[in-house]
Amino acid sequence: QSLLSGETDMALAGAVSGRVPHRAGYFCDGGGVVSPDGHVRAFDARANGTVFGSGGGILVLKRLADALADGDAIQAVIKGTAVNNDGAEKAGYTTPSVNSQADAVVEALANAGLEADAISYIEAHGSGTSVGDPIEIRALTKAFRASTQRSGYCAIGSVKTNVGHLDAAAAVAGIIKTVLALQHRKLPPSLNFSEANPEIDFPRTPFYVNTRLREWISDGPRRAGVMSTGMGGTNAHLVLEEAPEPLTPALSPSDGERETKTESPHLL
């Protein structure tokens, strides 16, 4: 929002979550959100909880016009975002609301100037809990049904099946995964899925769980949504689009042997 309003020209945004001590287990009494067998099975019939991990990520954000003018290595374009809170609609502190999650998705799509048909991948919150997963799919379906009646066309997955729930850094991990998928033009598999949660009727939704690496084929620019929900009822949704083709300016005679080269940044 600060970039869009012109208050700043570049921003670093991200999160880090480190669990101390790192090599530690947890007690599972069957009544919480942690998995009794140490696996995150997002949207699966055997989903029984999540596993917390450590990690972090940082995004460098600029207005697209400025990044193009500066010759930056653009990884992806944020088309629209939305954040809200369940407020009085939440059934409990850790139980999300269908309506507020759906509202966040609809608002993010509206801010992006897109309809649901334009989205071909959703990086879900997908924490692998038997209650949260069906609520998320119901919310996403409600949001998508506002502009499309298509079913089974949009892949869905969760990076939590790879690295666990990174707490405050969970969303930025999902964003980075999705940006990499856009760059490589491939849909990465969501792990530990064999049979859908019986509370989720995927054939009647726009979604299917992507369980294998496949080419990301799209009629237009590849676009994705990233969903994140937080304790206390906060919902966030972000719409991403693949980066535009880099500009290659024509060389004039005075340029001689000069070449333009754009390198991706690396974190040391």
GROMACS .gro file of N, CA and C in nm, residues 56-57 59 121-125 157-160 162-164 166-182 188 224-228 238 240:
model
  120
   56GLY      N    1   1.212  -1.867   0.686
   56GLY     CA    2   1.187  -1.725   0.665
   56GLY      C    3   1.207  -1.688   0.519
   57GLY      N    4   1.168  -1.569   0.486
   57GLY     CA    5   1.185  -1.521   0.349
   57GLY      C    6   1.165  -1.372   0.342
   59LEU      N    7   1.095  -1.049   0.053
   59LEU     CA    8   1.059  -1.007  -0.081
   59LEU      C    9   1.105  -0.863  -0.102
  121TYR      N   10  -0.374  -2.161  -1.052
  121TYR     CA   11  -0.312  -2.229  -0.937
  121TYR      C   12  -0.342  -2.152  -0.810
  122ILE      N   13  -0.371  -2.225  -0.703
  122ILE     CA   14  -0.388  -2.166  -0.569
  122ILE      C   15  -0.287  -2.230  -0.475
  123GLU      N   16  -0.201  -2.148  -0.418
  123GLU     CA   17  -0.117  -2.193  -0.307
  123GLU      C   18  -0.198  -2.170  -0.181
  124ALA      N   19  -0.252  -2.279  -0.127
  124ALA     CA   20  -0.347  -2.270  -0.018
  124ALA      C   21  -0.277  -2.256   0.117
  125HIS      N   22  -0.353  -2.212   0.216
  125HIS     CA   23  -0.304  -2.217   0.354
  125HIS      C   24  -0.275  -2.363   0.389
  157GLY      N   25  -0.240  -2.656  -0.399
  157GLY     CA   26  -0.136  -2.725  -0.324
  157GLY      C   27  -0.098  -2.646  -0.201
  158SER      N   28  -0.006  -2.701  -0.122
  158SER     CA   29   0.038  -2.635   0.001
  158SER      C   30   0.184  -2.668   0.028
  159VAL      N   31   0.266  -2.564   0.043
  159VAL     CA   32   0.408  -2.585   0.073
  159VAL      C   33   0.427  -2.641   0.213
  160LYS      N   34   0.324  -2.636   0.296
  160LYS     CA   35   0.335  -2.694   0.431
  160LYS      C   36   0.359  -2.845   0.425
  162ASN      N   37   0.570  -2.974   0.243
  162ASN     CA   38   0.715  -2.987   0.222
  162ASN      C   39   0.795  -2.948   0.345
  163VAL      N   40   0.763  -2.831   0.402
  163VAL     CA   41   0.848  -2.775   0.507
  163VAL      C   42   0.775  -2.757   0.640
  164GLY      N   43   0.649  -2.795   0.646
  164GLY     CA   44   0.572  -2.775   0.767
  164GLY      C   45   0.516  -2.634   0.775
  166LEU      N   46   0.534  -2.278   0.897
  166LEU     CA   47   0.641  -2.190   0.943
  166LEU      C   48   0.588  -2.073   1.025
  167ASP      N   49   0.468  -2.088   1.079
  167ASP     CA   50   0.412  -1.987   1.170
  167ASP      C   51   0.407  -1.851   1.100
  168ALA      N   52   0.472  -1.749   1.154
  168ALA     CA   53   0.465  -1.615   1.095
  168ALA      C   54   0.523  -1.611   0.954
  169ALA      N   55   0.611  -1.705   0.920
  169ALA     CA   56   0.675  -1.707   0.788
  169ALA      C   57   0.602  -1.799   0.690
  170ALA      N   58   0.486  -1.851   0.728
  170ALA     CA   59   0.416  -1.946   0.641
  170ALA      C   60   0.375  -1.884   0.509
  171ALA      N   61   0.323  -1.761   0.514
  171ALA     CA   62   0.273  -1.698   0.392
  171ALA      C   63   0.387  -1.664   0.295
  172VAL      N   64   0.496  -1.609   0.347
  172VAL     CA   65   0.605  -1.571   0.256
  172VAL      C   66   0.667  -1.696   0.192
  173ALA      N   67   0.667  -1.809   0.264
  173ALA     CA   68   0.715  -1.934   0.204
  173ALA      C   69   0.625  -1.976   0.089
  174GLY      N   70   0.493  -1.961   0.108
  174GLY     CA   71   0.399  -1.993   0.000
  174GLY      C   72   0.414  -1.901  -0.119
  175ILE      N   73   0.441  -1.772  -0.094
  175ILE     CA   74   0.461  -1.677  -0.203
  175ILE      C   75   0.586  -1.713  -0.283
  176ILE      N   76   0.697  -1.742  -0.213
  176ILE     CA   77   0.822  -1.775  -0.281
  176ILE      C   78   0.805  -1.902  -0.363
  177LYS      N   79   0.737  -2.003  -0.308
  177LYS     CA   80   0.711  -2.126  -0.385
  177LYS      C   81   0.635  -2.093  -0.513
  178THR      N   82   0.534  -2.009  -0.501
  178THR     CA   83   0.450  -1.977  -0.616
  178THR      C   84   0.526  -1.896  -0.719
  179VAL      N   85   0.610  -1.803  -0.674
  179VAL     CA   86   0.693  -1.726  -0.766
  179VAL      C   87   0.787  -1.819  -0.844
  180LEU      N   88   0.848  -1.915  -0.776
  180LEU     CA   89   0.936  -2.011  -0.843
  180LEU      C   90   0.858  -2.095  -0.944
  181ALA      N   91   0.735  -2.134  -0.908
  181ALA     CA   92   0.652  -2.210  -1.001
  181ALA      C   93   0.622  -2.129  -1.125
  182LEU      N   94   0.593  -1.999  -1.109
  182LEU     CA   95   0.569  -1.912  -1.223
  182LEU      C   96   0.694  -1.899  -1.310
  188PRO      N   97   0.421  -2.749  -0.909
  188PRO     CA   98   0.485  -2.846  -0.821
  188PRO      C   99   0.381  -2.932  -0.749
  224ALA      N  100  -0.172  -1.686  -1.030
  224ALA     CA  101  -0.197  -1.771  -0.913
  224ALA      C  102  -0.246  -1.688  -0.797
  225GLY      N  103  -0.314  -1.754  -0.705
  225GLY     CA  104  -0.353  -1.691  -0.579
  225GLY      C  105  -0.280  -1.757  -0.464
  226VAL      N  106  -0.245  -1.680  -0.363
  226VAL     CA  107  -0.182  -1.732  -0.241
  226VAL      C  108  -0.272  -1.697  -0.123
  227MET      N  109  -0.313  -1.800  -0.049
  227MET     CA  110  -0.405  -1.782   0.063
  227MET      C  111  -0.331  -1.797   0.195
  228SER      N  112  -0.365  -1.714   0.290
  228SER     CA  113  -0.306  -1.727   0.424
  228SER      C  114  -0.408  -1.685   0.529
  238LEU      N  115  -0.345  -1.297  -0.201
  238LEU     CA  116  -0.258  -1.224  -0.292
  238LEU      C  117  -0.266  -1.288  -0.430
  240LEU      N  118  -0.087  -1.327  -0.794
  240LEU     CA  119   0.042  -1.315  -0.860
  240LEU      C  120   0.029  -1.342  -1.009
   0.00000   0.00000   0.00000
